[in-house]
Amino acid sequence: MYILHVTAECFPIAKVGGLADVVGALPKYQESAGFTSKVIMPFYEKKFVQTHVPINYTTGNLLLGIDEYYYEILEYSKEILGFELYLVKIFGLTDKENVYGYPYDTERFTAFQKVVADFILTQEVKPEIIHCHDHHTGLIPFFTAHCYKYNDLKTIPTVLTIHNAQYQGWFGFEKMNYLPEFPVEKKGLLDWKGQINPLATAIKCAWRITTVSPNYLGELQEKANGLEELLKQEAEKSLGILNGIDDVVWNPKKDKFLKSNFDRRSILKRNGNKEWLCETFDFDPNLPLVSFIGRFVHEKGSDLLPDVIRYIFDELKLNVNLLILGSGDGNTERDLNDIKPFYKENYNNYIGYNEELAHIVYGGTDFLLMPSRVEPCGLNQLYAMRYGAIPIVSNVGGLKDTVIDFDENTKGSGIVCFDISVHEIGFAIKRAVDVFENTSFYKKKRLEIMSINSGWKKSAAQYIKLYQSLTLNILP
Ligand code: ADP
């Protein structure tokens, strides 16, 4: 079977969040299970393209409304990443550095999707499954099912994976002329509440829908930024498949970013990472270290962090260190910097994106804090557990599927915070301090969570089963 993944992000080429990690890993596991799995994504002016040479390239022209664009598709060999890769470089649109955030993102991703559909049309050996990820690729199931030009692709099953339903790629019907021609009666498939909504379109048109955790699927039917009813309607073709982690990239024994490599048997070496963090951020290494890694957006609960810091140090007077690595919302960044001088000994931050530092934090922090309001799967808690950091998480989405609260009988894999408020998060951090002080329990748990198997094997097999059900046309 040949599966083509279409995506906006893929690690290590371009990463903003978990989408990149998933698309960078899943095809590798599919390849090693004997399938052909390839990735096609937009070109970005990043390190990967400066340090790797394509083995082949094709060129073409694209019409978007009345504007014509020249494009190249660069092909990279399987030897580099473990799967074949295609980068779509549309001059003037996808020859930029950043993944998102341009005022013409609609044009960038719509043009990208048209090139992808054209590319599939001209491929001699066509994919047997087109696997689309998030709204940036959500028009493709519509193109292949309903646009005249792609009539030959009609029979190729399409799968949509929702990594995050908050972002839907909305744009106005005045840009409908960007799309390839289709019968007028199909216009409704593009429409959700008066706008073209690529995520809604994909939910309607894809043959199957998956979400990145089973619990997130149920949550979306209640709360999905306006798409609840649609997801309920399409429940029969939907399935939650938990993300795995790439246990080659995320292996504390071999991770090249760590200051000190370790595994369960050499757990004492883990201290080397904590010591480095404490020296770098000026902390007392004898105190428990709690860290946050992530984008500063409402979904992640990061706006609560400044008040949590005040609360745990001013009110609860906890003996704990708090480290924050992240960037995003300007107010949060400013507040987190402004309070630094008041808690110099116990709180510090790194505002920005730093892959290397993130690995050291997973490998050195005692606890990883995730007070998310929405968490489709969450990879951080899985990385944390594999690296021996106890997760402190809210009870939502994939966090609910992957972290079980410690109970009095000492079962469980972390600390679960059942309400997302400053008070409850502060209380959860207090519980973490108590756990840390109960040294034998803390050490036992740390080893236990490191042995949880969160690799891709099981989830990759679920995707294969799903693809196979499509060729036989059986509902999952
Ligand atoms: P999301 O995709 O919603 O951002 P996930 O938990 O699925 O959340 O994935 C987040 C990924 O991004 C993890 O690999 C995490 O380590 C990484 N990450 C997030 N923020 C940063 C940052 N500031 N520096 C380094 N890595 C980060």
Tab-separated table of N, CA and C in Angstrom, residues 290-436:
chain	number	residue	atom	x	y	z
A	290	VAL	N	9.931	22.216	38.683
A	290	VAL	CA	8.720	22.041	37.871
A	290	VAL	C	8.898	22.893	36.610
A	291	SER	N	8.621	22.324	35.434
A	291	SER	CA	8.822	23.101	34.195
A	291	SER	C	7.581	23.074	33.313
A	292	PHE	N	7.486	24.111	32.494
A	292	PHE	CA	6.421	24.206	31.482
A	292	PHE	C	7.114	24.379	30.136
A	293	ILE	N	6.662	23.652	29.127
A	293	ILE	CA	7.173	23.857	27.755
A	293	ILE	C	5.967	24.001	26.849
A	294	GLY	N	5.913	25.059	26.063
A	294	GLY	CA	4.781	25.098	25.128
A	294	GLY	C	4.506	26.467	24.546
A	295	ARG	N	3.551	26.461	23.625
A	295	ARG	CA	3.118	27.703	22.999
A	295	ARG	C	2.271	28.483	24.001
A	296	PHE	N	2.449	29.801	24.047
A	296	PHE	CA	1.626	30.613	24.945
A	296	PHE	C	0.320	30.954	24.224
A	297	VAL	N	-0.633	30.062	24.364
A	297	VAL	CA	-1.970	30.291	23.808
A	297	VAL	C	-2.982	29.882	24.880
A	298	HIS	N	-4.181	30.391	24.743
A	298	HIS	CA	-5.231	30.148	25.727
A	298	HIS	C	-5.432	28.656	25.991
A	299	GLU	N	-5.381	27.861	24.888
A	299	GLU	CA	-5.585	26.417	25.024
A	299	GLU	C	-4.632	25.765	26.016
A	300	LYS	N	-3.421	26.278	26.083
A	300	LYS	CA	-2.400	25.636	26.928
A	300	LYS	C	-2.473	26.120	28.376
A	301	GLY	N	-3.352	27.081	28.662
A	301	GLY	CA	-3.478	27.604	30.025
A	301	GLY	C	-2.296	28.476	30.432
A	302	SER	N	-1.495	28.887	29.466
A	302	SER	CA	-0.264	29.637	29.791
A	302	SER	C	-0.568	31.021	30.363
A	303	ASP	N	-1.747	31.576	30.028
A	303	ASP	CA	-2.123	32.900	30.556
A	303	ASP	C	-2.240	32.867	32.081
A	304	LEU	N	-2.447	31.662	32.656
A	304	LEU	CA	-2.597	31.559	34.115
A	304	LEU	C	-1.254	31.521	34.837
A	305	LEU	N	-0.177	31.287	34.085
A	305	LEU	CA	1.115	31.042	34.736
A	305	LEU	C	1.604	32.194	35.617
A	306	PRO	N	1.514	33.462	35.167
A	306	PRO	CA	1.991	34.534	36.053
A	306	PRO	C	1.278	34.516	37.416
A	307	ASP	N	-0.042	34.322	37.407
A	307	ASP	CA	-0.775	34.276	38.680
A	307	ASP	C	-0.438	33.026	39.481
A	308	VAL	N	-0.195	31.930	38.784
A	308	VAL	CA	0.200	30.698	39.490
A	308	VAL	C	1.519	30.949	40.222
A	309	ILE	N	2.428	31.627	39.549
A	309	ILE	CA	3.734	31.909	40.173
A	309	ILE	C	3.539	32.748	41.441
A	310	ARG	N	2.746	33.802	41.325
A	310	ARG	CA	2.486	34.645	42.513
A	310	ARG	C	1.862	33.804	43.620
A	311	TYR	N	0.904	32.985	43.236
A	311	TYR	CA	0.160	32.204	44.227
A	311	TYR	C	1.061	31.201	44.955
A	312	ILE	N	1.870	30.457	44.197
A	312	ILE	CA	2.664	29.409	44.877
A	312	ILE	C	3.780	29.998	45.736
A	313	PHE	N	4.273	31.167	45.358
A	313	PHE	CA	5.364	31.734	46.170
A	313	PHE	C	4.849	32.692	47.252
A	314	ASP	N	3.843	33.520	46.934
A	314	ASP	CA	3.368	34.499	47.928
A	314	ASP	C	2.402	33.870	48.927
A	315	GLU	N	1.507	33.028	48.428
A	315	GLU	CA	0.465	32.483	49.322
A	315	GLU	C	0.874	31.128	49.901
A	316	LEU	N	1.208	30.199	48.982
A	316	LEU	CA	1.509	28.849	49.458
A	316	LEU	C	2.934	28.731	50.002
A	317	LYS	N	3.763	29.672	49.631
A	317	LYS	CA	5.170	29.725	50.080
A	317	LYS	C	5.877	28.379	49.863
A	318	LEU	N	5.715	27.864	48.651
A	318	LEU	CA	6.298	26.555	48.342
A	318	LEU	C	7.801	26.661	48.097
A	319	ASN	N	8.503	25.634	48.518
A	319	ASN	CA	9.929	25.524	48.242
A	319	ASN	C	10.114	24.733	46.967
A	320	VAL	N	10.033	25.430	45.862
A	320	VAL	CA	10.047	24.755	44.573
A	320	VAL	C	10.649	25.717	43.551
A	321	ASN	N	11.200	25.164	42.471
A	321	ASN	CA	11.683	26.020	41.375
A	321	ASN	C	10.774	25.842	40.166
A	322	LEU	N	10.549	26.926	39.448
A	322	LEU	CA	9.666	26.873	38.284
A	322	LEU	C	10.395	27.439	37.068
A	323	LEU	N	10.436	26.640	36.009
A	323	LEU	CA	11.100	27.069	34.771
A	323	LEU	C	10.081	27.039	33.632
A	324	ILE	N	10.047	28.123	32.851
A	324	ILE	CA	9.081	28.193	31.746
A	324	ILE	C	9.826	28.395	30.422
A	325	LEU	N	9.547	27.505	29.464
A	325	LEU	CA	10.131	27.624	28.123
A	325	LEU	C	8.972	27.743	27.147
A	326	GLY	N	8.921	28.865	26.443
A	326	GLY	CA	7.836	29.003	25.476
A	326	GLY	C	7.777	30.397	24.889
A	327	SER	N	6.841	30.566	23.966
A	327	SER	CA	6.632	31.884	23.374
A	327	SER	C	5.229	31.913	22.787
A	328	GLY	N	4.783	33.109	22.462
A	328	GLY	CA	3.443	33.242	21.878
A	328	GLY	C	2.815	34.540	22.307
A	329	ASP	N	1.668	34.466	22.950
A	329	ASP	CA	0.908	35.641	23.347
A	329	ASP	C	1.798	36.708	24.022
A	330	GLY	N	1.731	37.914	23.493
A	330	GLY	CA	2.605	38.993	23.958
A	330	GLY	C	2.385	39.366	25.409
A	331	ASN	N	1.115	39.386	25.850
A	331	ASN	CA	0.839	39.745	27.248
A	331	ASN	C	1.449	38.735	28.202
A	332	THR	N	1.322	37.457	27.864
A	332	THR	CA	1.883	36.409	28.726
A	332	THR	C	3.404	36.552	28.771
A	333	GLU	N	4.013	36.751	27.609
A	333	GLU	CA	5.479	36.902	27.580
A	333	GLU	C	5.893	38.076	28.478
A	334	ARG	N	5.176	39.192	28.349
A	334	ARG	CA	5.533	40.392	29.121
A	334	ARG	C	5.357	40.140	30.615
A	335	ASP	N	4.201	39.567	30.994
A	335	ASP	CA	3.941	39.312	32.424
A	335	ASP	C	4.986	38.363	33.005
A	336	LEU	N	5.313	37.337	32.236
A	336	LEU	CA	6.284	36.356	32.750
A	336	LEU	C	7.658	36.989	32.941
A	337	ASN	N	7.984	37.951	32.106
A	337	ASN	CA	9.264	38.653	32.294
A	337	ASN	C	9.197	39.658	33.432
A	338	ASP	N	8.051	40.367	33.515
A	338	ASP	CA	7.915	41.422	34.538
A	338	ASP	C	8.035	40.881	35.955
A	339	ILE	N	7.544	39.663	36.183
A	339	ILE	CA	7.570	39.166	37.573
A	339	ILE	C	8.893	38.501	37.947
A	340	LYS	N	9.747	38.344	36.986
A	340	LYS	CA	11.033	37.665	37.243
A	340	LYS	C	11.806	38.256	38.432
A	341	PRO	N	11.979	39.577	38.493
A	341	PRO	CA	12.801	40.127	39.587
A	341	PRO	C	12.249	39.807	40.984
A	342	PHE	N	10.951	39.563	41.078
A	342	PHE	CA	10.351	39.332	42.410
A	342	PHE	C	10.597	37.915	42.926
A	343	TYR	N	10.906	37.000	42.014
A	343	TYR	CA	11.050	35.591	42.441
A	343	TYR	C	12.364	35.023	41.905
A	344	LYS	N	13.373	35.866	41.930
A	344	LYS	CA	14.660	35.532	41.290
A	344	LYS	C	15.207	34.145	41.633
A	345	GLU	N	15.054	33.757	42.890
A	345	GLU	CA	15.691	32.501	43.307
A	345	GLU	C	14.936	31.253	42.847
A	346	ASN	N	13.654	31.415	42.625
A	346	ASN	CA	12.833	30.219	42.359
A	346	ASN	C	12.139	30.175	40.999
A	347	TYR	N	12.227	31.252	40.244
A	347	TYR	CA	11.502	31.245	38.966
A	347	TYR	C	12.379	31.855	37.868
A	348	ASN	N	12.359	31.220	36.726
A	348	ASN	CA	13.092	31.767	35.587
A	348	ASN	C	12.401	31.321	34.299
A	349	ASN	N	12.763	31.948	33.185
A	349	ASN	CA	12.130	31.542	31.930
A	349	ASN	C	13.087	31.681	30.757
A	350	TYR	N	12.701	31.058	29.666
A	350	TYR	CA	13.366	31.242	28.377
A	350	TYR	C	12.236	31.520	27.399
A	351	ILE	N	12.157	32.755	26.936
A	351	ILE	CA	11.082	33.095	25.998
A	351	ILE	C	11.602	32.869	24.586
A	352	GLY	N	11.034	31.892	23.919
A	352	GLY	CA	11.476	31.578	22.558
A	352	GLY	C	11.266	30.107	22.289
A	353	TYR	N	11.667	29.707	21.097
A	353	TYR	CA	11.566	28.295	20.737
A	353	TYR	C	12.972	27.718	20.748
A	354	ASN	N	13.190	26.638	21.496
A	354	ASN	CA	14.532	26.070	21.576
A	354	ASN	C	14.427	24.542	21.746
A	355	GLU	N	14.584	23.861	20.632
A	355	GLU	CA	14.418	22.397	20.612
A	355	GLU	C	15.418	21.721	21.559
A	356	GLU	N	16.649	22.170	21.527
A	356	GLU	CA	17.701	21.554	22.343
A	356	GLU	C	17.382	21.708	23.836
A	357	LEU	N	17.017	22.920	24.203
A	357	LEU	CA	16.689	23.172	25.615
A	357	LEU	C	15.483	22.333	26.045
A	358	ALA	N	14.503	22.200	25.143
A	358	ALA	CA	13.314	21.398	25.493
A	358	ALA	C	13.743	19.976	25.871
A	359	HIS	N	14.659	19.396	25.098
A	359	HIS	CA	15.113	18.029	25.409
A	359	HIS	C	15.784	17.995	26.791
A	360	ILE	N	16.588	18.994	27.081
A	360	ILE	CA	17.290	18.995	28.381
A	360	ILE	C	16.278	19.156	29.518
A	361	VAL	N	15.248	19.958	29.270
A	361	VAL	CA	14.224	20.132	30.309
A	361	VAL	C	13.521	18.795	30.573
A	362	TYR	N	13.105	18.103	29.498
A	362	TYR	CA	12.456	16.798	29.723
A	362	TYR	C	13.390	15.868	30.499
A	363	GLY	N	14.670	15.939	30.178
A	363	GLY	CA	15.640	15.024	30.780
A	363	GLY	C	16.183	15.488	32.115
A	364	GLY	N	15.739	16.634	32.621
A	364	GLY	CA	16.319	17.131	33.870
A	364	GLY	C	15.288	17.598	34.888
A	365	THR	N	14.135	18.024	34.403
A	365	THR	CA	13.142	18.549	35.342
A	365	THR	C	12.534	17.388	36.155
A	366	ASP	N	12.057	17.700	37.347
A	366	ASP	CA	11.423	16.652	38.152
A	366	ASP	C	9.967	16.473	37.749
A	367	PHE	N	9.326	17.576	37.383
A	367	PHE	CA	7.901	17.539	37.015
A	367	PHE	C	7.692	18.394	35.775
A	368	LEU	N	6.733	17.993	34.934
A	368	LEU	CA	6.386	18.817	33.774
A	368	LEU	C	4.932	19.256	33.909
A	369	LEU	N	4.725	20.556	33.895
A	369	LEU	CA	3.390	21.118	34.122
A	369	LEU	C	2.667	21.378	32.800
A	370	MET	N	1.436	20.872	32.678
A	370	MET	CA	0.613	21.115	31.478
A	370	MET	C	-0.810	21.473	31.913
A	371	PRO	N	-1.059	22.741	32.221
A	371	PRO	CA	-2.405	23.115	32.683
A	371	PRO	C	-3.355	23.432	31.524
A	372	SER	N	-3.383	22.557	30.505
A	372	SER	CA	-4.097	22.862	29.254
A	372	SER	C	-5.611	22.902	29.425
A	373	ARG	N	-6.236	23.802	28.699
A	373	ARG	CA	-7.704	23.809	28.621
A	373	ARG	C	-8.151	22.874	27.498
A	374	VAL	N	-7.341	22.824	26.449
A	374	VAL	CA	-7.603	21.926	25.321
A	374	VAL	C	-6.279	21.228	25.004
A	375	GLU	N	-6.308	19.921	24.853
A	375	GLU	CA	-5.065	19.198	24.513
A	375	GLU	C	-5.436	17.992	23.656
A	376	PRO	N	-5.428	18.161	22.319
A	376	PRO	CA	-5.882	17.088	21.438
A	376	PRO	C	-5.229	15.733	21.749
A	377	CYS	N	-3.918	15.724	21.878
A	377	CYS	CA	-3.244	14.517	22.369
A	377	CYS	C	-2.265	14.944	23.443
A	378	GLY	N	-1.381	15.866	23.060
A	378	GLY	CA	-0.312	16.266	23.973
A	378	GLY	C	0.826	15.271	23.824
A	379	LEU	N	1.957	15.794	23.409
A	379	LEU	CA	3.131	14.920	23.308
A	379	LEU	C	4.058	15.163	24.500
A	380	ASN	N	4.008	16.386	25.028
A	380	ASN	CA	4.952	16.745	26.104
A	380	ASN	C	4.895	15.770	27.275
A	381	GLN	N	3.687	15.371	27.660
A	381	GLN	CA	3.581	14.461	28.817
A	381	GLN	C	4.186	13.105	28.485
A	382	LEU	N	4.111	12.711	27.200
A	382	LEU	CA	4.682	11.410	26.797
A	382	LEU	C	6.212	11.489	26.793
A	383	TYR	N	6.738	12.608	26.262
A	383	TYR	CA	8.198	12.799	26.302
A	383	TYR	C	8.671	12.855	27.757
A	384	ALA	N	7.922	13.603	28.575
A	384	ALA	CA	8.309	13.762	29.987
A	384	ALA	C	8.405	12.388	30.648
A	385	MET	N	7.397	11.563	30.463
A	385	MET	CA	7.387	10.259	31.138
A	385	MET	C	8.564	9.399	30.661
A	386	ARG	N	8.792	9.431	29.361
A	386	ARG	CA	9.915	8.627	28.842
A	386	ARG	C	11.251	9.117	29.408
A	387	TYR	N	11.320	10.404	29.733
A	387	TYR	CA	12.564	10.985	30.247
A	387	TYR	C	12.557	11.083	31.780
A	388	GLY	N	11.581	10.440	32.428
A	388	GLY	CA	11.585	10.373	33.893
A	388	GLY	C	11.116	11.633	34.603
A	389	ALA	N	10.341	12.471	33.927
A	389	ALA	CA	9.771	13.649	34.585
A	389	ALA	C	8.282	13.370	34.825
A	390	ILE	N	7.836	13.581	36.041
A	390	ILE	CA	6.440	13.263	36.380
A	390	ILE	C	5.518	14.363	35.845
A	391	PRO	N	4.499	13.990	35.058
A	391	PRO	CA	3.600	15.016	34.512
A	391	PRO	C	2.592	15.534	35.549
A	392	ILE	N	2.346	16.825	35.489
A	392	ILE	CA	1.257	17.453	36.263
A	392	ILE	C	0.315	17.993	35.200
A	393	VAL	N	-0.852	17.382	35.048
A	393	VAL	CA	-1.676	17.715	33.877
A	393	VAL	C	-3.122	18.014	34.249
A	394	SER	N	-3.795	18.733	33.374
A	394	SER	CA	-5.232	18.896	33.520
A	394	SER	C	-5.914	17.651	32.947
A	395	ASN	N	-7.215	17.571	33.207
A	395	ASN	CA	-7.923	16.330	32.882
A	395	ASN	C	-8.670	16.456	31.552
A	396	VAL	N	-7.961	16.800	30.488
A	396	VAL	CA	-8.639	17.008	29.190
A	396	VAL	C	-7.945	16.238	28.077
A	397	GLY	N	-8.687	16.018	27.001
A	397	GLY	CA	-8.153	15.457	25.754
A	397	GLY	C	-7.269	14.249	25.975
A	398	GLY	N	-6.146	14.245	25.272
A	398	GLY	CA	-5.220	13.117	25.337
A	398	GLY	C	-4.542	12.992	26.696
A	399	LEU	N	-4.557	14.065	27.473
A	399	LEU	CA	-3.952	13.990	28.819
A	399	LEU	C	-4.740	12.989	29.650
A	400	LYS	N	-6.056	13.016	29.450
A	400	LYS	CA	-6.927	12.101	30.176
A	400	LYS	C	-6.672	10.647	29.742
A	401	ASP	N	-6.320	10.483	28.472
A	401	ASP	CA	-6.049	9.132	27.969
A	401	ASP	C	-4.701	8.597	28.424
A	402	THR	N	-3.789	9.483	28.827
A	402	THR	CA	-2.408	9.018	29.024
A	402	THR	C	-1.845	9.183	30.439
A	403	VAL	N	-2.499	9.998	31.282
A	403	VAL	CA	-1.961	10.185	32.641
A	403	VAL	C	-3.033	9.828	33.671
A	404	ILE	N	-2.672	8.925	34.569
A	404	ILE	CA	-3.609	8.521	35.633
A	404	ILE	C	-3.121	9.117	36.938
A	405	ASP	N	-4.057	9.715	37.658
A	405	ASP	CA	-3.698	10.414	38.898
A	405	ASP	C	-3.149	9.436	39.946
A	406	PHE	N	-2.096	9.865	40.657
A	406	PHE	CA	-1.598	9.062	41.776
A	406	PHE	C	-2.723	8.936	42.794
A	407	ASP	N	-2.932	7.728	43.315
A	407	ASP	CA	-3.933	7.623	44.379
A	407	ASP	C	-3.263	7.122	45.647
A	408	GLU	N	-4.078	6.948	46.684
A	408	GLU	CA	-3.503	6.559	47.971
A	408	GLU	C	-2.837	5.191	47.912
A	409	ASN	N	-3.292	4.351	46.969
A	409	ASN	CA	-2.673	3.025	46.855
A	409	ASN	C	-1.421	3.063	45.984
A	410	THR	N	-0.985	4.306	45.746
A	410	THR	CA	0.248	4.556	44.966
A	410	THR	C	0.184	4.067	43.522
A	411	LYS	N	-1.014	3.906	42.996
A	411	LYS	CA	-1.125	3.624	41.555
A	411	LYS	C	-0.987	4.963	40.814
A	412	GLY	N	-0.981	4.900	39.492
A	412	GLY	CA	-1.013	6.137	38.714
A	412	GLY	C	0.324	6.529	38.129
A	413	SER	N	0.253	7.545	37.232
A	413	SER	CA	1.467	7.927	36.512
A	413	SER	C	1.756	9.424	36.580
A	414	GLY	N	0.961	10.161	37.376
A	414	GLY	CA	1.227	11.586	37.464
A	414	GLY	C	0.227	12.279	38.372
A	415	ILE	N	0.281	13.611	38.328
A	415	ILE	CA	-0.620	14.401	39.166
A	415	ILE	C	-1.655	15.041	38.253
A	416	VAL	N	-2.913	14.758	38.515
A	416	VAL	CA	-3.967	15.306	37.661
A	416	VAL	C	-4.690	16.425	38.405
A	417	CYS	N	-4.862	17.511	37.673
A	417	CYS	CA	-5.496	18.696	38.224
A	417	CYS	C	-6.901	18.752	37.588
A	418	PHE	N	-7.943	18.614	38.404
A	418	PHE	CA	-9.274	18.403	37.835
A	418	PHE	C	-10.015	19.684	37.481
A	419	ASP	N	-9.426	20.809	37.835
A	419	ASP	CA	-10.057	22.076	37.489
A	419	ASP	C	-8.945	23.039	37.059
A	420	ILE	N	-9.208	23.806	36.011
A	420	ILE	CA	-8.118	24.659	35.523
A	420	ILE	C	-8.287	26.070	36.094
A	421	SER	N	-7.751	26.261	37.283
A	421	SER	CA	-7.781	27.576	37.916
A	421	SER	C	-6.438	27.775	38.595
A	422	VAL	N	-6.137	29.013	38.913
A	422	VAL	CA	-4.855	29.321	39.570
A	422	VAL	C	-4.749	28.518	40.867
A	423	HIS	N	-5.829	28.471	41.591
A	423	HIS	CA	-5.848	27.791	42.870
A	423	HIS	C	-5.553	26.295	42.699
A	424	GLU	N	-6.244	25.649	41.760
A	424	GLU	CA	-6.070	24.201	41.563
A	424	GLU	C	-4.696	23.859	41.005
A	425	ILE	N	-4.191	24.713	40.122
A	425	ILE	CA	-2.853	24.439	39.568
A	425	ILE	C	-1.819	24.590	40.698
A	426	GLY	N	-2.028	25.622	41.521
A	426	GLY	CA	-1.133	25.822	42.674
A	426	GLY	C	-1.178	24.608	43.595
A	427	PHE	N	-2.371	24.080	43.814
A	427	PHE	CA	-2.531	22.920	44.685
A	427	PHE	C	-1.825	21.703	44.074
A	428	ALA	N	-1.935	21.562	42.757
A	428	ALA	CA	-1.264	20.435	42.080
A	428	ALA	C	0.258	20.555	42.236
A	429	ILE	N	0.767	21.770	42.176
A	429	ILE	CA	2.221	21.945	42.352
A	429	ILE	C	2.598	21.620	43.805
A	430	LYS	N	1.716	21.961	44.717
A	430	LYS	CA	1.976	21.600	46.123
A	430	LYS	C	2.030	20.070	46.270
A	431	ARG	N	1.113	19.382	45.580
A	431	ARG	CA	1.146	17.909	45.624
A	431	ARG	C	2.475	17.386	45.065
A	432	ALA	N	2.979	18.070	44.036
A	432	ALA	CA	4.257	17.659	43.440
A	432	ALA	C	5.392	17.793	44.464
A	433	VAL	N	5.357	18.874	45.222
A	433	VAL	CA	6.405	19.071	46.240
A	433	VAL	C	6.322	17.930	47.259
A	434	ASP	N	5.105	17.573	47.638
A	434	ASP	CA	4.932	16.472	48.604
A	434	ASP	C	5.477	15.161	48.024
A	435	VAL	N	5.179	14.927	46.753
A	435	VAL	CA	5.677	13.704	46.105
A	435	VAL	C	7.202	13.705	46.111
A	436	PHE	N	7.792	14.855	45.793
A	436	PHE	CA	9.252	14.955	45.731
A	436	PHE	C	9.876	14.661	47.092
